[in-house]
mmCIF file of C-alpha atoms and ligand atoms in Angstrom:
data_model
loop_
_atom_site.group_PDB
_atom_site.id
_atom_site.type_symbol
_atom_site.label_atom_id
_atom_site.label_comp_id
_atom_site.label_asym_id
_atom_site.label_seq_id
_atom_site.Cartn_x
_atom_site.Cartn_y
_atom_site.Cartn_z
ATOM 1 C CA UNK A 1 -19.995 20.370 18.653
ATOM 2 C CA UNK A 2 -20.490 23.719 16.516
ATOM 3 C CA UNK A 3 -23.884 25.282 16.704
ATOM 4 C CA UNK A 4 -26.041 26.607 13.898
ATOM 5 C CA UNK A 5 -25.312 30.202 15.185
ATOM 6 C CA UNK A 6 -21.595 29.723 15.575
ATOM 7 C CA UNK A 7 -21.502 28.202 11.489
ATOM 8 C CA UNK A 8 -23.298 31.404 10.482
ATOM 9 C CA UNK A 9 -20.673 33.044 12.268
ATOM 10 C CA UNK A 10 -18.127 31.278 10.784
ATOM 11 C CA UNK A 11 -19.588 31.332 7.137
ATOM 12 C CA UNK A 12 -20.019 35.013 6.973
ATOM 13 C CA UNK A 13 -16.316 35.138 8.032
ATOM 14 C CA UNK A 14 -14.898 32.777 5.420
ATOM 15 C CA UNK A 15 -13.546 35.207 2.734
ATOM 16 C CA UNK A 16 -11.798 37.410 5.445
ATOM 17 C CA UNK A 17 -9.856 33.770 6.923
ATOM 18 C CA UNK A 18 -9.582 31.428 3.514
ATOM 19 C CA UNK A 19 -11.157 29.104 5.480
ATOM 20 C CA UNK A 20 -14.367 28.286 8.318
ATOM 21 C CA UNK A 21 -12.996 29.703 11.272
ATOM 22 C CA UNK A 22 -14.050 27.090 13.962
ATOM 23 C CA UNK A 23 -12.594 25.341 16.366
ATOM 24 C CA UNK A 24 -11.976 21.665 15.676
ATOM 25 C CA UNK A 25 -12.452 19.505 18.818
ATOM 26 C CA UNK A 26 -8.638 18.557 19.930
ATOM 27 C CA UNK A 27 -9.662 14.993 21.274
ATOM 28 C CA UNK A 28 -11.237 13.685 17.778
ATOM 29 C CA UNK A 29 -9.738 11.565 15.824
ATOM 30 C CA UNK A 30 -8.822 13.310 12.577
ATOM 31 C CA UNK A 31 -7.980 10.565 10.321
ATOM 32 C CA UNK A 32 -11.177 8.374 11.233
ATOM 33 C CA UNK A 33 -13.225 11.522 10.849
ATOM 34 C CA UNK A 34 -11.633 12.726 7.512
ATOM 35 C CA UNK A 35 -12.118 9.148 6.112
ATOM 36 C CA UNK A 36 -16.034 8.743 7.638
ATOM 37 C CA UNK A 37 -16.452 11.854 5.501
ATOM 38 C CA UNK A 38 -15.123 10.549 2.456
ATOM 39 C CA UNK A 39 -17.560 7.590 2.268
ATOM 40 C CA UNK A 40 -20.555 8.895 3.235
ATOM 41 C CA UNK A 41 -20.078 12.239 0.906
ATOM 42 C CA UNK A 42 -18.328 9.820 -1.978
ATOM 43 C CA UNK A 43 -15.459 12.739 -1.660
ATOM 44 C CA UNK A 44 -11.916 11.919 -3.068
ATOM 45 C CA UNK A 45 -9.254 13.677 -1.786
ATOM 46 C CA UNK A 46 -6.319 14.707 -4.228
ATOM 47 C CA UNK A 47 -3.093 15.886 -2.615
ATOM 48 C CA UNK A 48 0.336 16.957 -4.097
ATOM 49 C CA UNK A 49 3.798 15.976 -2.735
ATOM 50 C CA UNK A 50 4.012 19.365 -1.147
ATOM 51 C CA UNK A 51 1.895 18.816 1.546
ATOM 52 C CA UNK A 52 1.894 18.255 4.987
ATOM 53 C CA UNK A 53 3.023 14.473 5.535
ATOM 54 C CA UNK A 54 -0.514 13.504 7.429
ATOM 55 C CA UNK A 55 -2.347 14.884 4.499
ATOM 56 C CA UNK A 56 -0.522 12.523 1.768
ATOM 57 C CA UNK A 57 -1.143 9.782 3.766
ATOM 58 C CA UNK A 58 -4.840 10.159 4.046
ATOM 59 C CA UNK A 59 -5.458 11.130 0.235
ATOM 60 C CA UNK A 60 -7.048 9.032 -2.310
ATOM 61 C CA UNK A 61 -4.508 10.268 -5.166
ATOM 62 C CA UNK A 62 -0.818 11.916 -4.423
ATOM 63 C CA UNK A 63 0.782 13.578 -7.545
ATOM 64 C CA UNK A 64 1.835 15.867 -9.516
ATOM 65 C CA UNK A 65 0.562 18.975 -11.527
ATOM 66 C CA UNK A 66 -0.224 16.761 -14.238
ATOM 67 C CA UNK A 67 -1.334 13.572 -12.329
ATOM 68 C CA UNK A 68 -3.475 15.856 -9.936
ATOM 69 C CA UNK A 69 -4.928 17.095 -13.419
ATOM 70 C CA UNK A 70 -6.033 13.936 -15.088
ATOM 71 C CA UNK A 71 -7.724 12.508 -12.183
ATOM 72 C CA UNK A 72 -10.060 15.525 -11.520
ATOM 73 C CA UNK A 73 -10.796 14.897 -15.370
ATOM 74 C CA UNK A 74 -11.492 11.211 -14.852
ATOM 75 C CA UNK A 75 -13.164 10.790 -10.937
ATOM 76 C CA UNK A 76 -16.701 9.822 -10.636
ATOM 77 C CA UNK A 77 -17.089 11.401 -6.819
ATOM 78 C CA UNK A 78 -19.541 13.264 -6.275
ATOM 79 C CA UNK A 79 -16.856 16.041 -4.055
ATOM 80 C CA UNK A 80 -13.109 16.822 -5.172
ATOM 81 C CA UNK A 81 -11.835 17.655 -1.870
ATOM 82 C CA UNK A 82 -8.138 19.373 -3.488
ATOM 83 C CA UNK A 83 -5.251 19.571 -0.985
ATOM 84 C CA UNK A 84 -3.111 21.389 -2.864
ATOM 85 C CA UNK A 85 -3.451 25.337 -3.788
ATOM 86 C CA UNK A 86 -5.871 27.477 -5.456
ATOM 87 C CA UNK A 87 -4.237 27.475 -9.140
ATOM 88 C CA UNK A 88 -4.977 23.431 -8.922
ATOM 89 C CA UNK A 89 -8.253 23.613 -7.126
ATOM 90 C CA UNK A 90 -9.594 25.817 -10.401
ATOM 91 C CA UNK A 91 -7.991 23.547 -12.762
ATOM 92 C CA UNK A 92 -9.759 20.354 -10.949
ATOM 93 C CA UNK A 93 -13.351 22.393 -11.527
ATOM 94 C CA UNK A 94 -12.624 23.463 -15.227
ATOM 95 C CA UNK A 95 -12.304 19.891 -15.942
ATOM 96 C CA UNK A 96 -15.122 18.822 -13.692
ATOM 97 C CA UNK A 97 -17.394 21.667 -13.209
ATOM 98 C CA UNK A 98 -20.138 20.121 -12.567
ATOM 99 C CA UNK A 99 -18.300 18.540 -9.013
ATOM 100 C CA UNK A 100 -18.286 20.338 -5.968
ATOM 101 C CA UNK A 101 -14.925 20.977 -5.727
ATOM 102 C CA UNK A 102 -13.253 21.782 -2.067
ATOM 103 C CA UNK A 103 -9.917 23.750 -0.864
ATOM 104 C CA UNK A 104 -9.520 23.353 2.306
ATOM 105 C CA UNK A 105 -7.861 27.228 2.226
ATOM 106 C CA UNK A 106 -8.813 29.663 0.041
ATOM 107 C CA UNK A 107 -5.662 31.408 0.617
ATOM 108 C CA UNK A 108 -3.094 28.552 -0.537
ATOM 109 C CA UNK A 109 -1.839 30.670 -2.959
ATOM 110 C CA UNK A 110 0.957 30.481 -5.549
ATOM 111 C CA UNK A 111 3.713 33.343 -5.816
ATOM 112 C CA UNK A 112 4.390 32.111 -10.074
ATOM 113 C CA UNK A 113 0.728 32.776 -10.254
ATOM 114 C CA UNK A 114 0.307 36.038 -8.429
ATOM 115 C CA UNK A 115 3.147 36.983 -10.620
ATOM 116 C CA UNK A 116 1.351 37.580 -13.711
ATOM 117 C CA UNK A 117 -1.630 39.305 -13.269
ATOM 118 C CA UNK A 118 -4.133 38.252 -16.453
ATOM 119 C CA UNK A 119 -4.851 42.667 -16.972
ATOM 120 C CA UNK A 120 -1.339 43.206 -17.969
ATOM 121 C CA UNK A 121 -0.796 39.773 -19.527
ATOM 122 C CA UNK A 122 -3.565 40.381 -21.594
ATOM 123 C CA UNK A 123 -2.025 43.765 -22.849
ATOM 124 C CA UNK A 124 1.570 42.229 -23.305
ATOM 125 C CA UNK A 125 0.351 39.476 -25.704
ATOM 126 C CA UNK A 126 -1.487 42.040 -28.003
ATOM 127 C CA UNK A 127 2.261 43.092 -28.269
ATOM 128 C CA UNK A 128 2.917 40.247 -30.172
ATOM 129 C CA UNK A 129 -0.069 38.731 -31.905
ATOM 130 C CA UNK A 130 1.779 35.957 -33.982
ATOM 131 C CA UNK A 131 2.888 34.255 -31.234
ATOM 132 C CA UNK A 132 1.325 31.233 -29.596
ATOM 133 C CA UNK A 133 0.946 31.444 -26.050
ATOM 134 C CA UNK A 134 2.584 28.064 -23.428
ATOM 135 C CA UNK A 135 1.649 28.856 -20.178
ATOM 136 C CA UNK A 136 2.813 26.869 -16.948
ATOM 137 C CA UNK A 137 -0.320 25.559 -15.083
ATOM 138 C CA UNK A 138 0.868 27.440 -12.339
ATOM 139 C CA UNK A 139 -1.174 30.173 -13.548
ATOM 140 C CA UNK A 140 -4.383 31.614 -12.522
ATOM 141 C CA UNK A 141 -8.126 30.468 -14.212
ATOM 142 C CA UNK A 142 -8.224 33.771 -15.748
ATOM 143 C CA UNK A 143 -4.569 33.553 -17.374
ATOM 144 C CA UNK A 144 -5.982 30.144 -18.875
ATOM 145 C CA UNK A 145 -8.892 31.811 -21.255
ATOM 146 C CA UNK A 146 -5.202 33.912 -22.553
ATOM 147 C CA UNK A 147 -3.523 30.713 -23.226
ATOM 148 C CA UNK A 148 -3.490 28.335 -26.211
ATOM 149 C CA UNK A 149 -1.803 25.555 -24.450
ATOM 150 C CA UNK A 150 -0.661 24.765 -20.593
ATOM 151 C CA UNK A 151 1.820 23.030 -19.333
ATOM 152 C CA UNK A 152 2.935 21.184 -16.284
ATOM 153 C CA UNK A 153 6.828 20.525 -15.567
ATOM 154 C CA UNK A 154 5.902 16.746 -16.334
ATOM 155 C CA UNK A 155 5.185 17.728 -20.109
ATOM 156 C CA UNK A 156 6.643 20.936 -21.125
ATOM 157 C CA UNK A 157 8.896 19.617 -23.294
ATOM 158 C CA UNK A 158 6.623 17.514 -25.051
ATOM 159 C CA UNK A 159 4.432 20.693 -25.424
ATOM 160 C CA UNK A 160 6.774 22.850 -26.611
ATOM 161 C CA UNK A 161 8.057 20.372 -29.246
ATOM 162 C CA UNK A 162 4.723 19.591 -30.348
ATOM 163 C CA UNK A 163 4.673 23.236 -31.663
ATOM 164 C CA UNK A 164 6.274 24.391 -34.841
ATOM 165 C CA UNK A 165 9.556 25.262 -34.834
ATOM 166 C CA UNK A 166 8.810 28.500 -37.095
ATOM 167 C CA UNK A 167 6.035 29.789 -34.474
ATOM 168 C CA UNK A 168 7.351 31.842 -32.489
ATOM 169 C CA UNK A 169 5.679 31.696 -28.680
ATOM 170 C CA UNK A 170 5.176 33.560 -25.487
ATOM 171 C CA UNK A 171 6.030 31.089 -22.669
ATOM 172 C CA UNK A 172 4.255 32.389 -18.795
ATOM 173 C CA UNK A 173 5.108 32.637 -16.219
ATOM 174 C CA UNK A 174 8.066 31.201 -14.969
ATOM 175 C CA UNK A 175 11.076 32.806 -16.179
ATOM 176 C CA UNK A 176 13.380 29.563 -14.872
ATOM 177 C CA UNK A 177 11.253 26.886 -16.221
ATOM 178 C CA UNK A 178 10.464 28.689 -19.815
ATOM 179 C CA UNK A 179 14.824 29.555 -19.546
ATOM 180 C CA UNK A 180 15.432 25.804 -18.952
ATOM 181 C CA UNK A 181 13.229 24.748 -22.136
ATOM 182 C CA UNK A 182 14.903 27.134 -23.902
ATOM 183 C CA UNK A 183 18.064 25.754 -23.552
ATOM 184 C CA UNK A 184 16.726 21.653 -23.943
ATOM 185 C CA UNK A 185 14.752 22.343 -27.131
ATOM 186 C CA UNK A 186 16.990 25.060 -28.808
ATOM 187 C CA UNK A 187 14.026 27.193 -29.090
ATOM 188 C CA UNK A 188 15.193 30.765 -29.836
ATOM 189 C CA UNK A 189 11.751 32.249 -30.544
ATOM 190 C CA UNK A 190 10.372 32.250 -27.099
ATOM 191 C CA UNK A 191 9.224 35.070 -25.256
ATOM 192 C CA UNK A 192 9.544 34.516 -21.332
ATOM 193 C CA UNK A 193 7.751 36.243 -18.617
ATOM 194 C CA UNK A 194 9.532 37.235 -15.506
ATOM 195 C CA UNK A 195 8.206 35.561 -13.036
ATOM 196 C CA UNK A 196 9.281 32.944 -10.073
ATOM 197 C CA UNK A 197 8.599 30.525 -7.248
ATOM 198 C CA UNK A 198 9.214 31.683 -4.434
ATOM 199 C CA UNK A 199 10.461 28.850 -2.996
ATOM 200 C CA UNK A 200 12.729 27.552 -5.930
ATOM 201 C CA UNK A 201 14.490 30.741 -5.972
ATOM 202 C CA UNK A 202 15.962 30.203 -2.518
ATOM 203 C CA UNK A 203 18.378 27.791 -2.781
ATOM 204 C CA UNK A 204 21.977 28.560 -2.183
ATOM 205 C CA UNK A 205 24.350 27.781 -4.626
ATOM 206 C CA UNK A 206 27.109 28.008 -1.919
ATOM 207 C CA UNK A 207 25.606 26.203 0.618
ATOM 208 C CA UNK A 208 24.773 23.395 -2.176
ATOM 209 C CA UNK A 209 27.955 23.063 -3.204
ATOM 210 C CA UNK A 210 29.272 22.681 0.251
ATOM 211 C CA UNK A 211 27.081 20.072 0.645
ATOM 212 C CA UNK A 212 28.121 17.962 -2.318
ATOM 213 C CA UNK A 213 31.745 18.683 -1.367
ATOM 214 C CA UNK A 214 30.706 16.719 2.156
ATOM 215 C CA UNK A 215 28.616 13.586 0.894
ATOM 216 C CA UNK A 216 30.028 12.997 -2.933
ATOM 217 C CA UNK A 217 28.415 9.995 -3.132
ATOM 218 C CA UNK A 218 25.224 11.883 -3.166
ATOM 219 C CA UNK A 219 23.157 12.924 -6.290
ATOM 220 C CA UNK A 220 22.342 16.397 -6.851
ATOM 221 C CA UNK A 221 18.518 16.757 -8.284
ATOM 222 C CA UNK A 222 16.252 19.494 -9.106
ATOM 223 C CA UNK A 223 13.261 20.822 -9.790
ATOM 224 C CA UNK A 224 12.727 22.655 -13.142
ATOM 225 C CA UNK A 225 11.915 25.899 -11.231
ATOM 226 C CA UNK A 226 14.948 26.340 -9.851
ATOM 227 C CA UNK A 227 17.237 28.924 -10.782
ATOM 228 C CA UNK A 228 19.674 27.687 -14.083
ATOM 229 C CA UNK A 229 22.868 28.225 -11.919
ATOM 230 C CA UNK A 230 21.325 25.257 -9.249
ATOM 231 C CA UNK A 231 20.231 23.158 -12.533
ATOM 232 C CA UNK A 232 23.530 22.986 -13.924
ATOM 233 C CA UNK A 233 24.884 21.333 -10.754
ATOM 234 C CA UNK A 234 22.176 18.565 -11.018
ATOM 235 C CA UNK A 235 22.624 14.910 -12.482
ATOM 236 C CA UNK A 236 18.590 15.099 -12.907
ATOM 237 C CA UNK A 237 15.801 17.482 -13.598
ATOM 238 C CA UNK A 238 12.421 16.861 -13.678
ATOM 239 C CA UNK A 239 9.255 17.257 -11.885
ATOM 240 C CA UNK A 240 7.985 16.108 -8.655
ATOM 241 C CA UNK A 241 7.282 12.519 -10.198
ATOM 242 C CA UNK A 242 10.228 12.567 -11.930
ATOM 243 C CA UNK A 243 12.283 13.194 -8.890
ATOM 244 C CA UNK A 244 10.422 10.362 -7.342
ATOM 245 C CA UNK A 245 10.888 7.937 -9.943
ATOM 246 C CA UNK A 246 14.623 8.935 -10.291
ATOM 247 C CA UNK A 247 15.402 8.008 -6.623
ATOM 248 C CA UNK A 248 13.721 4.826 -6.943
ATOM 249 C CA UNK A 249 15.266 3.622 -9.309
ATOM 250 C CA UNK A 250 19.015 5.114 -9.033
ATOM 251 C CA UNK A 251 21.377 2.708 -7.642
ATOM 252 C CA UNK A 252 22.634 5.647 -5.516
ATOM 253 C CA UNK A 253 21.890 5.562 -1.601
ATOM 254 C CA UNK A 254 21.807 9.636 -1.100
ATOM 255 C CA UNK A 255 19.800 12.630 -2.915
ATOM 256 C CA UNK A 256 20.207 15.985 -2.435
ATOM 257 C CA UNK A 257 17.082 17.270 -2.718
ATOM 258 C CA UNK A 258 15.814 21.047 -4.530
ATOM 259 C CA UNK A 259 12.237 21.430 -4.072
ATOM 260 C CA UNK A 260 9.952 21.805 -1.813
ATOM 261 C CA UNK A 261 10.780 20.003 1.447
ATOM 262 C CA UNK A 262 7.365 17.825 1.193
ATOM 263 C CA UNK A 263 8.956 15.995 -1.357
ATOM 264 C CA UNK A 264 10.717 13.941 0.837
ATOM 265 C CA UNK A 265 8.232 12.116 2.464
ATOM 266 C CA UNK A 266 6.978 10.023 -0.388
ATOM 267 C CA UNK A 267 10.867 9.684 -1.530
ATOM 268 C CA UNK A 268 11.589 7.803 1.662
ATOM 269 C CA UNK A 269 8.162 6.104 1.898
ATOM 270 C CA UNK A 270 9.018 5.057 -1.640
ATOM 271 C CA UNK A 271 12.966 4.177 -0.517
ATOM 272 C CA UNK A 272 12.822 3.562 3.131
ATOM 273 C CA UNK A 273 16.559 2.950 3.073
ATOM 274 C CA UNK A 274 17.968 5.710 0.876
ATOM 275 C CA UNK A 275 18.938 8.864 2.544
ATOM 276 C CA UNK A 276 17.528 12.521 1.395
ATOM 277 C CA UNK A 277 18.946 15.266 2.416
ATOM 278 C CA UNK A 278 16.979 18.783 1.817
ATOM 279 C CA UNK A 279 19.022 21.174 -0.698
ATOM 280 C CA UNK A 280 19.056 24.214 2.144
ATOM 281 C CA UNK A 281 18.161 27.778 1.380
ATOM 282 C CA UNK A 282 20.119 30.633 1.226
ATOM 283 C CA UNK A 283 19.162 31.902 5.037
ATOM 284 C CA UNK A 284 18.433 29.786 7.805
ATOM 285 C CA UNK A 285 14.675 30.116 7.405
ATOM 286 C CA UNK A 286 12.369 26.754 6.790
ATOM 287 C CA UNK A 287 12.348 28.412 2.988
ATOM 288 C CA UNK A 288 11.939 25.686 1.158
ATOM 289 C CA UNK A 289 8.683 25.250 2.833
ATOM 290 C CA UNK A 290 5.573 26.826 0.602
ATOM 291 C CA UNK A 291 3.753 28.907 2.822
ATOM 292 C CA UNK A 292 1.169 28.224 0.611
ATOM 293 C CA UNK A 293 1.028 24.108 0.397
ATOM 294 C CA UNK A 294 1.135 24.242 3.969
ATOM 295 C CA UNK A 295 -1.771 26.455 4.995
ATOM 296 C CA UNK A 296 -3.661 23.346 4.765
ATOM 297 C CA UNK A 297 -4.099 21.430 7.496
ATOM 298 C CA UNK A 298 -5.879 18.220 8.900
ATOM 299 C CA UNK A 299 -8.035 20.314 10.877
ATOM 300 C CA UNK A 300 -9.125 22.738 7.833
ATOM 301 C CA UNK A 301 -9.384 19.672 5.438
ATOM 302 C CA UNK A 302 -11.628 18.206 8.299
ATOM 303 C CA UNK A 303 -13.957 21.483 8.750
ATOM 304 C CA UNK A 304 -13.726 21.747 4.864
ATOM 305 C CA UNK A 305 -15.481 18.180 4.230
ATOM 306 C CA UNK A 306 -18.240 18.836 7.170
ATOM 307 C CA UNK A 307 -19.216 21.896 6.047
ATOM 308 C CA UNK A 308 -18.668 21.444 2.262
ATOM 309 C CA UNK A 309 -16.849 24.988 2.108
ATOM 310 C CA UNK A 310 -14.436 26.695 1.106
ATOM 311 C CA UNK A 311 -16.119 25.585 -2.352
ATOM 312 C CA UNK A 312 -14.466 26.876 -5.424
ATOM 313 C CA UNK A 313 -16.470 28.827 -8.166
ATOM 314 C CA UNK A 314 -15.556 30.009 -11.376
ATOM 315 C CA UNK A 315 -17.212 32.093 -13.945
ATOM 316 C CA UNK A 316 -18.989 29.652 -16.974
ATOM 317 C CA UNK A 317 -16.730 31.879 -19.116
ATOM 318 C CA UNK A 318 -14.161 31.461 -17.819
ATOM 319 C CA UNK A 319 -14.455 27.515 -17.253
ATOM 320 C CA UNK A 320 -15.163 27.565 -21.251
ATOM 321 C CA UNK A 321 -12.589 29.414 -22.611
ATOM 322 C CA UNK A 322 -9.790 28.085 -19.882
ATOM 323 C CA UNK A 323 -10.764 24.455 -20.114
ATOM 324 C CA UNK A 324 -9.441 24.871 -23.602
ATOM 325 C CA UNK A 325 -5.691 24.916 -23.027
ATOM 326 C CA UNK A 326 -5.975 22.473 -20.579
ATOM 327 C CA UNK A 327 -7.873 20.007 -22.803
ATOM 328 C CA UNK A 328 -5.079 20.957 -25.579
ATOM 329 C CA UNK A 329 -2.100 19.751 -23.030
ATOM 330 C CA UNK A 330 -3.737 16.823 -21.984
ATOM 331 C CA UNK A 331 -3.825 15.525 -25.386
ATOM 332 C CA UNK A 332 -0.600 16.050 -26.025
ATOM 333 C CA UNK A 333 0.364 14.513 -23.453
ATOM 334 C CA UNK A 334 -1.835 11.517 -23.935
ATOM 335 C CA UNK A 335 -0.053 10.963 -27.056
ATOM 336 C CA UNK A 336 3.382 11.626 -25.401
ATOM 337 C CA UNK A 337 1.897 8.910 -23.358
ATOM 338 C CA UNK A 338 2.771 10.814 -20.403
HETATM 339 P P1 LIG B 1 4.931 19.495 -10.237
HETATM 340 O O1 LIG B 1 4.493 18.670 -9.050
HETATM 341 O O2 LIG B 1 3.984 19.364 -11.362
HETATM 342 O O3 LIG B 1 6.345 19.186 -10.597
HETATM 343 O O4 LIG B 1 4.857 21.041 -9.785
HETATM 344 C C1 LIG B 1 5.608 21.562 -8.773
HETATM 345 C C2 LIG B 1 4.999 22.764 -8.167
HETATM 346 O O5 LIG B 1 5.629 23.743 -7.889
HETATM 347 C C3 LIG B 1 3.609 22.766 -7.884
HETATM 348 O O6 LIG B 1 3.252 23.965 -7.330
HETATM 349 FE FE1 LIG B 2 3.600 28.068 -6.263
HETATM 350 FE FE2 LIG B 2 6.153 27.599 -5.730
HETATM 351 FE FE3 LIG B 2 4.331 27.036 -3.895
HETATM 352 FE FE4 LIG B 2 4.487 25.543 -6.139
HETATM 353 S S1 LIG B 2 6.025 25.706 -4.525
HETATM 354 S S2 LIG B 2 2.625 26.375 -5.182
HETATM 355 S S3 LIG B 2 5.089 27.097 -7.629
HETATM 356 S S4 LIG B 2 4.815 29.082 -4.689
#
């Protein structure tokens, strides 16, 4: 049982640890607890495929970018409890600011994000005013109100086609994904930012190939984030649905797998009798692993839904102007019917 003192404690701390640093009672029982919550708060919790296992299973909503996206936009709970990292957590209170809107870690981060800073963004676009700016919604709030349209790895084709061919456009800021669009759509007039995922740049092309040598009757499939030597070794590329949806419906019996490792368990929850088998990373680190996904835990999505914190709070100006390019992709993709 936490006492008042100890909360004030542990609130005045919260910046410094991403997260209420108290200590959750080892003999409760997490899932009842986390789902008492939900009902009497009328919380939903949203979860990507890159999280811990427990955490899927408990969610209201598993999905990706995109899905995560739309049902922020359309849920009438009162508490958006996002399990998941920050870069999603701000897009779920753009769309629904007036929700309380939870991350169980403040510091679930996102290396594509951290790697462009809005400041010099803002000063590499005035470089080239004609062009209309895509950005991957693996981007901070901030680089949002400096976009005209987002994307999510679900839709970025769609996006980019639904843009003129003539207008030239600055595509942030993954330098893998904007390369790999590139070479679908034929667009020449696209001005990529150099950044990466941490985790889809660690996969071994060696090591890969070794392993399709061993099982050929596996197929190869990868993430859009991934490096353009691993993509040309895959049979299918696509998002985290799409990855999904491809192994459920292949006739094939064994993946290879490039993405995060988290992946997997909705693949085989989805194909109990299909085998996955993890593309491995260049070292012998658990690198395909985001250290980001999984600082979120059952006992920090717990103390996050007691204590209603960490909450996440944006400036109105920002929510205004960043809403914009989110609004913008979602009708697109609406009309893609995606
Ligand atoms: P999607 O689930 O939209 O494919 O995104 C993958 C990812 O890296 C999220 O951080
Ligand atoms: Fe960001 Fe990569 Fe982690 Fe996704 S997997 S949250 S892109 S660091």
């Amino acid at each position: 049982m936490t006492t008042a003192s100890q909360l004030e404690l542990a609130k005045r701390d919260l910046n410094k640890h991403g997260f209420l640093p108290l200590e959750v009672d080892p003999t409760i029982d997490l899932v009842a607890e986390i789902n008492r919550l939900k009902k009497e708060k009328n919380a939903v919790i949203l979860a990507h495929y890159y999280q811990e296992s427990e955490i899927q299973d408990i969610a209201d909503y598993i999905g990706d970018s995109l899905g995560l996206s739309q049902e922020a936009a359309r849920t009438d709970a009162d508490i958006i409890v996002f399990a998941g990292v920050h870069f999603m957590a701000e897009t779920a209170k753009m769309l629904n600011p007036q929700k309380k809107v939870l991350l169980p870690d403040l510091k679930a981060g996102c290396s594509l994000s951290d790697s462009c800073p809005p400041a010099v963004f803002r000063k590499y676009k005035e470089k080239y005013p004609d062009h209309v700016v895509v950005s991957y919604i693996n981007c901070s709030a901030e680089l949002k109100t400096l976009t005209d349209i987002c994307c999510t790895s679900t839709n970025a084709e769609a996006i980019i086609r639904s843009i003129p061919e003539d207008q030239p456009i600055i595509f942030a800021p993954d330098r893998n994904l904007g390369a790999y669009l590139q070479k679908i759509t034929g667009r020449e007039n696209m001005k990529i930012w150099n950044g990466a995922c941490m985790v889809h740049e660690i996969f071994s092309h060696e090591k890969i190939t070794k392993l399709m040598l061993k099982h050929p009757e596996a197929d190869f499939i990868a993430h859009p984030e991934c490096e353009a030597h691993i993509l040309e070794k895959a049979v299918y590329i696509g998002s985290t649905s799409g990855m999904i949806r491809y192994t459920e419906e292949s006739e094939k019996d064994t993946f290879i797998v490039a993405t995060e490792a988290g992946i997997l368990h909705e693949m085989q929850k989805r194909s109990p009798n299909k085998i996955f088998i993890p593309a491995p990373p260049n070292n012998t680190c658990a690198c395909n692993e985001c250290p980001h996904m999984k600082r979120n835990t059952m006992e920090k999505l717990y103390l996050a839904m007691e204590h209603e914190l960490p909450e996440i709070h944006l400036e109105d100006w920002i929510i205004k102007e960043g809403v914009k390019s989110i609004d913008k992709m979602l009708d697109v993709s609406a009309k893609a019917g995606l």
